Structures are given as structure tokens and as C-alpha cells.
Amino acid sequence: MTTANTPVRTRFAPSPTGYLHLGGARTALFSWAYAHRFGGTFVLRIEDTDVERSTPEAVQAIIDGMQWLGLHHDEGPFYQMKRMDRYREVLAQMLAQGTAYYCYSSPEEVEAMRERQRAAGDKPRYDGTWRPEAGKTLPAIPADRKPVVRFKNPLDGDVTWDDVVKGTITISNREMDDLVIARPDGTPTYNFCVVVDDWDMKITHVIRGDDHVNNTPRQINILKALGGTLPLYGHVPMILGADGEKLSKRHGAVSVMDYPAQGYLPEAMLNYLARLGWSHGDEEVFSMEQFCGWFDLDHLSKSPAQFNQEKLAWLNNHYIKLADNARLEKLVRPLLEKEGAQLDGAPSLELTIGLLKERANTVNDIAAAVMMFYRQPAPDAALLAQHVTDAIKPVLQDFAARCATVEWKKDALAPMIKEVLAEHKLKMPQLAMPLRLLVAGQLQTPAIDVVLELFGREVVLERLKKGLA
Ligand code: GLU
């Protein structure tokens, strides 16, 4: 796929017109990984020439998303709006060389031309009125009309490329008309800027969404006209929702930055995205280091990948279990603070996180689970009536009395609990449930000895006293 003497250069070239969506992040990941695999360079280019739709917020969203995922670029970000002089220079060069020409047809004339063609059952296309040819006399230039610049597309032959994802694609030049590459005000158009950039930035592999397949033959022709070396193109199929429709807001979060907000870890997202449309045997769980060692363009899938929220959640749970508790603490603390948690004098967050992260699919799940340690219990009255019965109250009194003197660690609490159960001829839930309700305010907690140890003797005694008063 690559030769030793052409250094790999890939790029991610988003248009900053919204958030960084999952599809964009995935092509960025593939481009980044490919450059890493071959010790190449990953370029970030912001395609901001659509001034109506581009916003600084969207640029920031792209940068934040890439930063969160750790997809650091080696060069850039390059902004197309800052490269206008260069595009003008190339336009002038093409006009001088005759690979582009001024076209003075007005938009109305072009529209009328298309109408005629449609009426005749032909494919609408520019009819070449202003296209210079040997021996052809061009019309007189209309006064006060600013021309567009059109690319002089070859009239015959085909454009063929070996798409690294889709295989060989051939498009006849007859299918393509002379593309407008600069508007009447001189500003260059999208396909032209992409070509100049890929050329100047010496991009060797263009990996992008397959919504760009139609642009590729045009871009190839322009690049050939410039005498540039063609990169390899790979068009990755779209990501679909579980219902088989193109992934959209309807399916939930499609913006990458919604995921940290929902408590996803970047390594889970990266691992998930890496498997969306690419595979390495049966490997499902892998690090980015492994991915960069494996990633090739031969195992990209030709068919669209389907987004699977459960699988992402499963991976996130996997990485949460692996994550350092101190790191999770930094993510959980602000969530708890927002909920008004009392963190001072309460059990160490790192310890409670360590205890409760096993079943958490998200950081937000962890926050919800550890919250019982950081708020006053407010058990449901019906549950209290059900579990803290008059029959059990004396047992709880007995338990509380022993709590005052027992060594406060789970290895001493566990046998003490067993003694109480044995003496009162009870089963574990008969004691553990009321204890959980009174101390933690809820019935679901990890093992009672561990939970009691974490709450601390003082809090346990105080809450039992209050509950039994
Ligand atoms: N700017 C284009 C987009 O965001 C990508 C262009 C390309 O990768 O060639 O869809």
C-alpha cells in the first residue's frame, strides 16, 4: 500500500459547519492511525470556505473533539480561508496554461441551457460555449459581466482509480462537465481548494466518507491537470443507526463531544469507532497502540457499519474497570458537586468509585452509584415500613451496640454480623436490608460489611440511632 520512499501523509479535512460527528471522528481516526502505522504525518485542515455555514464554534468543536480523543495532528490546523492567495495563484496558472478558462455565461443562460437539455432528455451540463478549442471563435465578451472560471475537463476517456475501500471505480469523462472552480467574485470553489491543498500538503492517502465519491473523479482530473501525483483514495461507507438509516440526531448523540458529557471515556470511543467498518480477526477490545500496529486499508468494510449503543456501553464499562480510580475521581467529582453532594468528611471518592465502578457503563453511572455516600439518606417510607419492622428493631439495637466497640474494618464487621444473625436466628437479608435502608437510604448496595466500613463508625451509629428513635 505504501513504499518506503514515499512518506505517508494523511489528512482530516472537516468543514466547520456543526459539531464533530461520529462519522467524521472515525475517518479522522483511520487517517491518524494510518499515518502512525507508517511513521507518517497526519494533517488537520479546516475547510472553512463556506463562509455562510462555517463558525468559530464549530472549529472549536472539532479541535475539542480531536483533543478529547487524543487524535493529535502533526501539521496544521490549516485554514482554507487563509490560503486564498495560493488558490488564486493556481487559478492564474491554470488560466495561463489553458487547463481552465473564463466562462461569461450568466446563471440565467446556464439555467436555460440546462432546461433545453432536460427537455431533450439529455443530462444537464455546461455546453462549452466559452470553452476554448483550436480554431474555435469564442463569443464576444458581454459588457459588465464577471466571469466564472471553469476547469477544462477532458472530453473523452475515463477516470479510473483503485479505491482502497470500494475497489476500482471508473467514471467516463463524458459524465462530467466543466466544473466551476472560481466564482464571479474570484473565490475558489470547494473541489478546487481540496485539490490544491491535497497537492500542496503532499497527501498520499485520502480517507474520507463515501459521500465524497462523486467529487473524486473531478478532483483527479484537476490534480492531473496540475501535474500532481495522485494520492490513494479510500471512501469509507457511512455509519448507520440501528434501524439501518443514516446516523442522525434521531438516533441519539451524534456529536463526539456529547459522549464525554454522558460519561464515556475516550479510549472506549476510539476502540468502538475503530471497529466500525474495520476489523482485525476477532479482536474487539484493543488499545490505540495495538490499533496503530494493525490498521491497514485492506480490512475496511465495503458495507456501511451500524451504530450499536450497547456495544459502546459495554466497551465503556470495560475501560472504566481498567481506569485508574484517581482519574475517574476527577471526572466524577464535578458531577457530584453539581448534584450538591457533601464531599467533606465523607468516605474517600477513590474508594467508593473503586467499589462501585464494576457495573457502571458510564462515568455518570458511577456518580449516581456513589452518591449514596455523599448525601443524607432519605429512604422511602413504604420500604422502611416493610424492612425496619418492630421485630427487627431490637436486633438493630444489638447490632448498633456491637458497632460501638468492634474494630472498624470489614474483616471484623463480617464475623460480627454473622454472630448477630446466628444469635437472633435470622438470614442475612433480614438484617442487611434494614441496615442498607437506614445507613445508605436504599436497598441496593455492594456487600454490607464493605459499605459499612466505608461509611465509617460514626455515621453508621448516628444513622442507626436516628432510624431507631
Ligand atoms: N470538508 C469535507 C467534509 O467535511 C471533507 C473533504 C475531504 O475529506 O476531502 O465533508
mmCIF file of C-alpha atoms and ligand atoms in Angstrom, residues 11-15 45 47 190 194 198 206-209 211-212 219, ligand 1:
data_model
loop_
_atom_site.group_PDB
_atom_site.id
_atom_site.type_symbol
_atom_site.label_atom_id
_atom_site.label_comp_id
_atom_site.label_asym_id
_atom_site.label_seq_id
_atom_site.Cartn_x
_atom_site.Cartn_y
_atom_site.Cartn_z
ATOM 1 C CA ARG A 11 -5.328 14.397 6.490
ATOM 2 C CA PHE A 12 -8.603 15.071 8.180
ATOM 3 C CA ALA A 13 -10.400 17.899 6.425
ATOM 4 C CA PRO A 14 -13.655 18.733 8.189
ATOM 5 C CA SER A 15 -15.936 21.602 7.237
ATOM 6 C CA ARG A 45 -7.180 21.045 7.610
ATOM 7 C CA GLU A 47 -12.336 23.550 5.146
ATOM 8 C CA TYR A 190 -14.820 23.567 -2.875
ATOM 9 C CA VAL A 194 -9.392 20.404 -1.837
ATOM 10 C CA ASP A 198 -4.022 17.805 -1.120
ATOM 11 C CA VAL A 206 -7.219 10.446 1.193
ATOM 12 C CA ILE A 207 -9.510 8.541 3.538
ATOM 13 C CA ARG A 208 -12.967 10.069 3.721
ATOM 14 C CA GLY A 209 -16.666 9.355 3.791
ATOM 15 C CA ASP A 211 -20.427 10.907 0.301
ATOM 16 C CA HIS A 212 -17.357 12.290 -1.499
ATOM 17 C CA GLN A 219 -10.549 16.151 -8.203
HETATM 18 N N1 GLU B 1 -14.653 19.010 4.086
HETATM 19 C C1 GLU B 1 -15.251 17.767 3.714
HETATM 20 C C2 GLU B 1 -16.294 17.363 4.714
HETATM 21 O O1 GLU B 1 -16.271 17.803 5.849
HETATM 22 C C3 GLU B 1 -14.234 16.653 3.586
HETATM 23 C C4 GLU B 1 -13.418 16.772 2.374
HETATM 24 C C5 GLU B 1 -12.467 15.671 2.139
HETATM 25 O O2 GLU B 1 -12.180 14.876 3.053
HETATM 26 O O3 GLU B 1 -11.941 15.621 1.025
HETATM 27 O O4 GLU B 1 -17.143 16.561 4.390
#
